[in-house]
Amino acid sequence: MALAPAQDDLGQELPDVPFNLPSVEGRELDYVQDAVRGGHLASGGDFTRRAAELLAAETGSAEALMTTSCTAALELSAMLLDLTDGDTVIVPSFTFTSTGLAYARQGAGLVFCDIEPVTLGLDPAHLATLLDEHVRAVVIVHYAGIACDVDGIRAVLADWPDVRLVEDNAHGLFGAWRGQPLGSLGRYATLSFHETKNFVCGEGGALLLNDPEDVERARVLYDKGTNRHAFMLGQVDKYTWKDTGSSFGLSDVLAAYLLAQLEMREVIQGKRRALHEHYEAALAPYVDELGFELMRVPPDRTSAHHMFYVLLPDRDRRNDVLELMRKSGVQATFHYQPLDASDAGRSFAVRETHCPVSRDISDRLLRLPFWNNISHPDRDRVTTTFLDAATATLSNR
């Protein structure tokens, strides 16, 4: 059964509801103008400093380093690990490529860990079987902005005190686990400000340092291997090349745009929370009848409201629902393909691991359009179209 394209009251076809649409929320354009007129376009300007200070204050980190992307922040964390031949890093199979790529670039072998089915975060039980003397770090992902099983992971790592915990917190800024900010739970944490995230500047990221002992060296790596930051603080009379590093800094123009977004954090998060609540209320009555699952937020977690997803019973039905929704002009989408099954994943992995939950979730997950200023008619159209597609595909089976 095909769904007809949506029409307005005059019978004209409605425009598509996009999956994501970035929005201007505050003083973004004013701040960008100020940055341009101020004559400092590169990294290290006043807007960069203000954005970093805001993030450090909100997360309680010792330092926030603004980067060109979350990928760059992950790469900087990998440099801080001083990886050597034979070292390995454990990463979830169900995540974006950058979570593994950053450590493979630094020469680490990868070990892929499965996820648990409640939060879609790293599975502590599987993690316990993967740790050995070669593991230098474990990377966790707070999928959809919902904290993973932090208690379970900490319990497993208690016997491995030298293994560093890294949070890939691309989804989770302003989410919390038992009242503690996501991004404050690992030795390092990374953030994303890509245009698909809650807070955007086109492309951008940050590395949060939660151990003050890491700050000095991280600053050197961040500043292309030099002690330029110490020079700017007047701690040395000149700066020179001290270590490895790269060009990680975020342009002050982009930081200006980002700062304005971060200043509107309560407004932005309020809009996203309301959209999540609308989707949940509209879909929950049909879960049993139409045979799908809603995403879950455990009671001790505060969601960052990065996305809203549903789980269909199997891959074929998920794909059928997705196709019908898109034909009706609602641009829903799937998500990650398991990294352990990819060509690069197999080549970087030090050994084969089994990640059945990652495969199952990848096959069944469908994300609904989720952005700040989606209109009430469009959000109703999303839920109606999903329910119509789920009904149509149910009757075909």
Short mmCIF file of C-alpha atoms in Angstrom, two decimals:
data_model
loop_
_atom_site.label_atom_id
_atom_site.label_comp_id
_atom_site.label_asym_id
_atom_site.label_seq_id
_atom_site.Cartn_x
_atom_site.Cartn_y
_atom_site.Cartn_z
CA MET A 1 0.00 0.00 0.00
CA ALA A 2 1.52 3.32 -1.08
CA LEU A 3 0.98 6.54 0.84
CA ALA A 4 -0.01 9.56 -1.21
CA PRO A 5 2.07 12.75 -1.02
CA ALA A 6 0.69 15.12 1.60
CA GLN A 7 -1.50 17.97 0.34
CA ASP A 8 -2.74 21.25 1.77
CA ASP A 9 -6.40 22.37 1.93
CA LEU A 10 -6.25 23.48 -1.72
CA GLY A 11 -5.02 20.10 -2.90
CA GLN A 12 -1.47 21.30 -3.54
CA GLU A 13 1.42 19.02 -2.63
CA LEU A 14 3.18 20.08 0.57
CA PRO A 15 6.95 20.60 0.63
CA ASP A 16 9.06 17.91 2.25
CA VAL A 17 9.70 17.91 5.97
CA PRO A 18 13.50 17.78 6.10
CA PHE A 19 15.32 15.53 8.54
CA ASN A 20 17.33 18.46 9.92
CA LEU A 21 17.26 22.22 9.49
CA PRO A 22 19.76 24.45 11.36
CA SER A 23 18.34 27.66 12.77
CA VAL A 24 19.44 31.07 13.97
CA GLU A 25 18.38 31.37 17.60
CA GLY A 26 19.96 34.51 19.01
CA ARG A 27 22.79 36.91 18.19
CA GLU A 28 24.66 34.63 15.75
CA LEU A 29 24.78 37.11 12.85
CA ASP A 30 25.64 40.05 15.11
CA TYR A 31 28.52 38.15 16.68
CA VAL A 32 29.87 37.04 13.30
CA GLN A 33 29.85 40.66 12.16
CA ASP A 34 31.64 41.67 15.34
CA ALA A 35 34.31 39.03 14.74
CA VAL A 36 34.86 40.15 11.15
CA ARG A 37 34.97 43.82 12.04
CA GLY A 38 37.30 43.09 14.94
CA GLY A 39 39.89 41.82 12.48
CA HIS A 40 40.62 38.50 14.22
CA LEU A 41 39.34 35.66 12.05
CA ALA A 42 41.70 32.85 13.05
CA SER A 43 41.51 30.72 16.16
CA GLY A 44 42.31 32.03 19.62
CA GLY A 45 40.17 35.15 19.55
CA ASP A 46 37.75 36.56 22.06
CA PHE A 47 34.76 34.51 20.87
CA THR A 48 36.80 31.33 21.05
CA ARG A 49 37.78 32.16 24.63
CA ARG A 50 34.21 32.97 25.65
CA ALA A 51 32.77 29.79 24.12
CA ALA A 52 35.47 27.69 25.79
CA GLU A 53 34.90 29.31 29.16
CA LEU A 54 31.15 28.73 28.93
CA LEU A 55 31.63 25.05 28.09
CA ALA A 56 34.17 24.55 30.87
CA ALA A 57 31.87 26.19 33.39
CA GLU A 58 28.82 24.17 32.33
CA THR A 59 30.63 20.82 32.37
CA GLY A 60 33.09 21.45 35.21
CA SER A 61 36.07 20.58 33.02
CA ALA A 62 39.56 21.90 33.73
CA GLU A 63 39.88 23.19 30.17
CA ALA A 64 37.88 23.26 26.94
CA LEU A 65 39.83 23.40 23.69
CA MET A 66 37.76 24.55 20.71
CA THR A 67 38.47 22.44 17.62
CA THR A 68 37.50 22.32 13.97
CA SER A 69 35.34 19.24 14.54
CA CYS A 70 34.55 16.47 17.00
CA THR A 71 36.79 14.27 14.84
CA ALA A 72 39.68 16.67 15.47
CA ALA A 73 38.94 16.61 19.21
CA LEU A 74 39.04 12.80 19.19
CA GLU A 75 42.34 12.91 17.30
CA LEU A 76 43.76 15.26 19.92
CA SER A 77 42.66 12.87 22.68
CA ALA A 78 44.39 10.05 20.80
CA MET A 79 47.64 12.06 20.74
CA LEU A 80 47.40 12.53 24.49
CA LEU A 81 47.38 8.76 24.95
CA ASP A 82 50.95 8.43 23.53
CA LEU A 83 49.98 5.20 21.79
CA THR A 84 52.76 2.80 20.87
CA ASP A 85 53.00 -0.39 18.83
CA GLY A 86 50.73 -3.08 20.24
CA ASP A 87 48.40 -0.69 22.09
CA THR A 88 44.67 -1.10 21.57
CA VAL A 89 41.58 1.05 22.11
CA ILE A 90 38.08 -0.34 22.69
CA VAL A 91 35.29 1.47 20.83
CA PRO A 92 31.61 0.71 20.26
CA SER A 93 30.72 -0.93 16.97
CA PHE A 94 27.55 1.18 16.78
CA THR A 95 28.95 4.67 16.30
CA PHE A 96 30.29 7.05 13.66
CA THR A 97 33.59 6.23 12.00
CA SER A 98 35.47 9.04 13.78
CA THR A 99 35.14 7.25 17.13
CA GLY A 100 37.49 4.55 15.86
CA LEU A 101 39.33 6.43 13.11
CA ALA A 102 40.97 8.90 15.50
CA TYR A 103 42.79 6.13 17.38
CA ALA A 104 43.60 4.03 14.32
CA ARG A 105 45.33 7.12 12.84
CA GLN A 106 47.61 7.21 15.87
CA GLY A 107 48.55 3.57 15.35
CA ALA A 108 46.27 1.84 17.83
CA GLY A 109 44.61 -1.45 17.05
CA LEU A 110 40.86 -1.35 17.52
CA VAL A 111 38.70 -3.73 19.52
CA PHE A 112 35.00 -3.39 18.79
CA CYS A 113 32.53 -3.73 21.66
CA ASP A 114 28.82 -4.40 21.36
CA ILE A 115 26.10 -2.12 22.75
CA GLU A 116 23.33 -2.83 25.26
CA PRO A 117 19.73 -2.50 24.03
CA VAL A 118 18.37 0.06 26.51
CA THR A 119 20.48 3.18 25.82
CA LEU A 120 22.41 1.79 22.81
CA GLY A 121 25.63 2.56 24.70
CA LEU A 122 28.67 0.35 25.28
CA ASP A 123 27.75 -3.00 26.88
CA PRO A 124 29.66 -3.46 30.17
CA ALA A 125 29.28 -7.25 30.05
CA HIS A 126 30.91 -7.44 26.63
CA LEU A 127 33.53 -4.89 27.65
CA ALA A 128 34.61 -7.12 30.54
CA THR A 129 35.55 -9.87 28.08
CA LEU A 130 37.66 -7.57 25.89
CA LEU A 131 40.02 -5.90 28.39
CA ASP A 132 43.64 -7.04 28.52
CA GLU A 133 47.10 -5.60 29.13
CA HIS A 134 47.20 -4.01 25.66
CA VAL A 135 44.16 -1.75 26.13
CA ARG A 136 45.04 1.90 26.69
CA ALA A 137 41.57 3.47 26.49
CA VAL A 138 37.86 2.75 26.29
CA VAL A 139 35.67 5.15 24.32
CA ILE A 140 32.00 5.46 25.26
CA VAL A 141 29.23 7.15 23.26
CA HIS A 142 26.12 8.67 24.82
CA TYR A 143 23.86 7.76 21.94
CA ALA A 144 21.03 10.20 21.18
CA GLY A 145 22.21 12.28 24.15
CA ILE A 146 21.28 9.63 26.72
CA ALA A 147 24.01 8.50 29.12
CA CYS A 148 25.22 4.95 28.61
CA ASP A 149 25.56 2.47 31.51
CA VAL A 150 28.21 4.51 33.32
CA ASP A 151 27.91 2.50 36.55
CA GLY A 152 28.45 -0.79 34.75
CA ILE A 153 31.40 0.51 32.76
CA ARG A 154 33.08 2.00 35.85
CA ALA A 155 32.63 -1.29 37.70
CA VAL A 156 34.38 -3.16 34.89
CA LEU A 157 37.20 -0.60 34.65
CA ALA A 158 37.81 -0.63 38.42
CA ASP A 159 40.21 -3.54 37.90
CA TRP A 160 42.03 -1.64 35.12
CA PRO A 161 43.03 1.70 36.68
CA ASP A 162 45.50 2.57 33.91
CA VAL A 163 42.86 2.38 31.16
CA ARG A 164 41.62 5.85 30.31
CA LEU A 165 37.93 6.54 29.75
CA VAL A 166 37.06 8.82 26.82
CA GLU A 167 33.56 10.19 26.22
CA ASP A 168 32.56 10.71 22.61
CA ASN A 169 29.87 13.17 23.65
CA ALA A 170 28.94 14.38 20.17
CA HIS A 171 25.25 13.87 20.99
CA GLY A 172 25.16 14.71 24.66
CA LEU A 173 25.99 18.32 25.53
CA PHE A 174 23.74 19.44 28.42
CA GLY A 175 22.56 15.91 29.09
CA ALA A 176 23.33 14.37 32.48
CA TRP A 177 23.85 11.08 34.31
CA ARG A 178 22.60 11.20 37.91
CA GLY A 179 22.93 14.96 37.86
CA GLN A 180 26.49 14.94 36.52
CA PRO A 181 26.99 16.63 33.13
CA LEU A 182 27.78 14.37 30.20
CA GLY A 183 31.33 15.27 29.22
CA SER A 184 32.49 15.31 32.85
CA LEU A 185 32.64 11.54 33.35
CA GLY A 186 35.79 10.56 31.42
CA ARG A 187 39.43 11.62 31.44
CA TYR A 188 38.67 13.35 28.12
CA ALA A 189 35.40 14.17 26.40
CA THR A 190 34.66 15.43 22.92
CA LEU A 191 31.82 17.60 21.62
CA SER A 192 30.40 18.27 18.15
CA PHE A 193 28.94 21.46 16.73
CA HIS A 194 28.24 20.07 13.27
CA GLU A 195 25.10 21.48 11.65
CA THR A 196 23.15 18.33 12.61
CA LYS A 197 23.75 18.79 16.35
CA ASN A 198 21.80 20.74 18.98
CA PHE A 199 24.30 23.63 18.96
CA VAL A 200 25.92 24.41 15.65
CA CYS A 201 28.45 26.52 13.80
CA GLY A 202 28.54 24.52 10.55
CA GLU A 203 31.61 22.51 11.53
CA GLY A 204 33.20 22.60 14.96
CA GLY A 205 33.99 20.67 18.11
CA ALA A 206 35.72 20.77 21.46
CA LEU A 207 37.93 18.64 23.67
CA LEU A 208 37.09 18.76 27.38
CA LEU A 209 39.97 17.96 29.74
CA ASN A 210 38.76 16.68 33.11
CA ASP A 211 42.19 16.13 34.68
CA PRO A 212 44.19 19.34 35.25
CA GLU A 213 47.40 17.37 34.70
CA ASP A 214 46.52 17.05 31.00
CA VAL A 215 46.05 20.74 30.31
CA GLU A 216 49.63 21.88 29.74
CA ARG A 217 50.54 19.12 27.30
CA ALA A 218 47.18 19.31 25.52
CA ARG A 219 47.76 23.01 24.95
CA VAL A 220 51.11 22.25 23.30
CA LEU A 221 49.58 19.62 21.01
CA TYR A 222 46.72 21.98 20.23
CA ASP A 223 49.11 24.81 19.30
CA LYS A 224 50.96 22.84 16.60
CA GLY A 225 53.45 21.40 19.07
CA THR A 226 54.54 24.76 20.46
CA ASN A 227 54.33 26.37 23.90
CA ARG A 228 52.58 29.39 22.39
CA HIS A 229 49.88 29.39 25.07
CA ALA A 230 52.47 29.69 27.84
CA PHE A 231 54.06 32.56 25.90
CA MET A 232 50.70 34.35 25.56
CA LEU A 233 50.25 34.05 29.33
CA GLY A 234 53.70 35.54 29.91
CA GLN A 235 55.06 32.32 31.40
CA VAL A 236 57.97 32.18 28.89
CA ASP A 237 59.70 34.96 26.99
CA LYS A 238 59.39 33.24 23.59
CA TYR A 239 57.73 30.16 22.21
CA THR A 240 59.21 27.29 20.27
CA TRP A 241 58.54 23.77 19.02
CA LYS A 242 58.19 21.37 21.96
CA ASP A 243 56.22 18.27 20.90
CA THR A 244 54.08 16.73 18.20
CA GLY A 245 50.72 18.36 17.48
CA SER A 246 48.57 19.80 14.74
CA SER A 247 46.38 22.75 13.76
CA PHE A 248 43.22 22.09 15.74
CA GLY A 249 41.90 25.58 16.52
CA LEU A 250 38.38 26.74 15.60
CA SER A 251 38.11 29.98 13.63
CA ASP A 252 36.89 32.87 15.75
CA VAL A 253 34.18 33.58 13.16
CA LEU A 254 32.70 30.12 13.74
CA ALA A 255 33.20 30.46 17.48
CA ALA A 256 31.19 33.70 17.34
CA TYR A 257 28.26 31.89 15.72
CA LEU A 258 28.57 29.05 18.22
CA LEU A 259 28.71 31.32 21.27
CA ALA A 260 25.39 32.89 20.32
CA GLN A 261 23.87 29.41 20.06
CA LEU A 262 25.27 28.36 23.43
CA GLU A 263 23.87 31.51 25.04
CA MET A 264 20.41 30.32 23.91
CA ARG A 265 20.90 26.85 25.39
CA GLU A 266 17.81 26.92 27.61
CA VAL A 267 15.60 28.02 24.72
CA ILE A 268 17.07 25.48 22.30
CA GLN A 269 16.86 22.61 24.74
CA GLY A 270 13.31 23.58 25.67
CA LYS A 271 12.22 23.40 22.04
CA ARG A 272 13.86 20.01 21.58
CA ARG A 273 12.41 18.66 24.81
CA ALA A 274 8.93 19.71 23.69
CA LEU A 275 9.38 17.98 20.33
CA HIS A 276 10.55 14.79 22.04
CA GLU A 277 7.54 14.88 24.36
CA HIS A 278 5.19 15.44 21.42
CA TYR A 279 6.56 12.49 19.47
CA GLU A 280 6.43 10.26 22.52
CA ALA A 281 2.85 11.20 23.42
CA ALA A 282 1.62 10.83 19.84
CA LEU A 283 3.24 7.45 19.20
CA ALA A 284 3.09 5.65 22.56
CA PRO A 285 -0.58 4.57 22.26
CA TYR A 286 0.19 2.61 19.07
CA VAL A 287 3.33 0.73 20.16
CA ASP A 288 1.65 -2.63 20.79
CA GLU A 289 -0.90 -2.37 18.00
CA LEU A 290 1.62 -1.54 15.28
CA GLY A 291 4.59 -3.46 16.65
CA PHE A 292 7.35 -0.90 17.18
CA GLU A 293 9.42 0.34 20.13
CA LEU A 294 10.08 3.88 21.34
CA MET A 295 13.49 5.03 22.48
CA ARG A 296 13.97 4.78 26.24
CA VAL A 297 15.38 7.26 28.74
CA PRO A 298 16.23 5.61 32.10
CA PRO A 299 14.95 7.59 35.10
CA ASP A 300 18.44 8.51 36.37
CA ARG A 301 19.38 10.13 33.04
CA THR A 302 18.63 13.62 31.72
CA SER A 303 18.39 13.46 27.95
CA ALA A 304 20.18 16.02 25.80
CA HIS A 305 17.34 15.60 23.27
CA HIS A 306 19.63 15.15 20.31
CA MET A 307 17.26 12.92 18.32
CA PHE A 308 14.14 10.80 18.44
CA TYR A 309 14.17 7.24 17.14
CA VAL A 310 11.91 4.23 16.95
CA LEU A 311 12.76 0.56 16.46
CA LEU A 312 10.81 -1.55 13.98
CA PRO A 313 10.71 -5.36 14.32
CA ASP A 314 13.15 -6.11 11.49
CA ARG A 315 15.21 -4.59 8.70
CA ASP A 316 12.67 -5.19 5.92
CA ARG A 317 9.85 -3.49 7.76
CA ARG A 318 12.07 -0.59 8.82
CA ASN A 319 13.09 -0.06 5.19
CA ASP A 320 9.48 -0.28 3.99
CA VAL A 321 8.33 2.28 6.54
CA LEU A 322 11.24 4.53 5.64
CA GLU A 323 10.46 4.32 1.94
CA LEU A 324 6.78 5.14 2.46
CA MET A 325 7.59 8.10 4.69
CA ARG A 326 10.04 9.54 2.19
CA LYS A 327 7.56 9.11 -0.67
CA SER A 328 5.08 11.07 1.44
CA GLY A 329 7.58 13.89 1.87
CA VAL A 330 8.80 13.17 5.41
CA GLN A 331 12.57 12.71 5.39
CA ALA A 332 13.16 10.16 8.12
CA THR A 333 16.39 8.19 8.03
CA PHE A 334 18.36 5.26 9.46
CA HIS A 335 21.69 5.56 11.28
CA TYR A 336 25.05 3.84 11.83
CA GLN A 337 26.20 0.69 10.11
CA PRO A 338 28.25 -1.49 12.53
CA LEU A 339 31.94 -0.59 12.31
CA ASP A 340 33.12 -4.12 13.00
CA ALA A 341 31.44 -5.25 9.76
CA SER A 342 33.01 -2.50 7.61
CA ASP A 343 36.07 -2.97 5.41
CA ALA A 344 38.13 -0.46 7.41
CA GLY A 345 36.88 -1.79 10.71
CA ARG A 346 38.02 -5.29 9.86
CA SER A 347 41.42 -4.00 8.75
CA PHE A 348 42.03 -1.93 11.92
CA ALA A 349 40.65 -4.51 14.37
CA VAL A 350 43.25 -6.57 16.22
CA ARG A 351 40.82 -9.44 16.54
CA GLU A 352 37.32 -10.38 15.56
CA THR A 353 34.58 -9.67 18.07
CA HIS A 354 30.87 -10.41 17.90
CA CYS A 355 28.43 -7.50 18.12
CA PRO A 356 24.95 -8.92 17.49
CA VAL A 357 23.04 -6.12 19.24
CA SER A 358 24.81 -3.52 17.08
CA ARG A 359 23.70 -5.36 13.95
CA ASP A 360 20.15 -5.79 15.22
CA ILE A 361 19.74 -2.14 16.20
CA SER A 362 21.32 -0.91 12.96
CA ASP A 363 18.77 -2.95 11.00
CA ARG A 364 15.73 -1.73 12.95
CA LEU A 365 16.38 1.90 13.93
CA LEU A 366 14.55 4.78 12.24
CA ARG A 367 15.11 8.43 13.14
CA LEU A 368 12.33 10.98 12.81
CA PRO A 369 12.92 14.59 11.68
CA PHE A 370 14.21 16.48 14.70
CA TRP A 371 15.15 20.16 14.72
CA ASN A 372 14.55 23.24 16.80
CA ASN A 373 11.85 25.12 14.92
CA ILE A 374 9.81 22.42 13.24
CA SER A 375 6.25 23.74 13.02
CA HIS A 376 3.33 22.16 14.84
CA PRO A 377 1.69 21.12 11.54
CA ASP A 378 4.93 19.51 10.39
CA ARG A 379 5.51 17.62 13.63
CA ASP A 380 1.93 16.33 13.42
CA ARG A 381 2.58 15.36 9.82
CA VAL A 382 5.68 13.39 10.91
CA THR A 383 3.79 11.31 13.45
CA THR A 384 0.76 10.78 11.23
CA THR A 385 2.93 9.73 8.31
CA PHE A 386 4.90 7.32 10.48
CA LEU A 387 1.73 5.75 11.89
CA ASP A 388 0.21 5.45 8.40
CA ALA A 389 3.39 3.81 7.11
CA ALA A 390 3.61 1.47 10.09
CA THR A 391 -0.06 0.49 9.55
CA ALA A 392 0.42 -0.05 5.82
CA THR A 393 3.47 -2.26 6.30
CA LEU A 394 1.78 -4.20 9.08
CA SER A 395 -1.14 -5.08 6.83
CA ASN A 396 1.25 -6.28 4.14
CA ARG A 397 2.66 -8.99 6.44
#
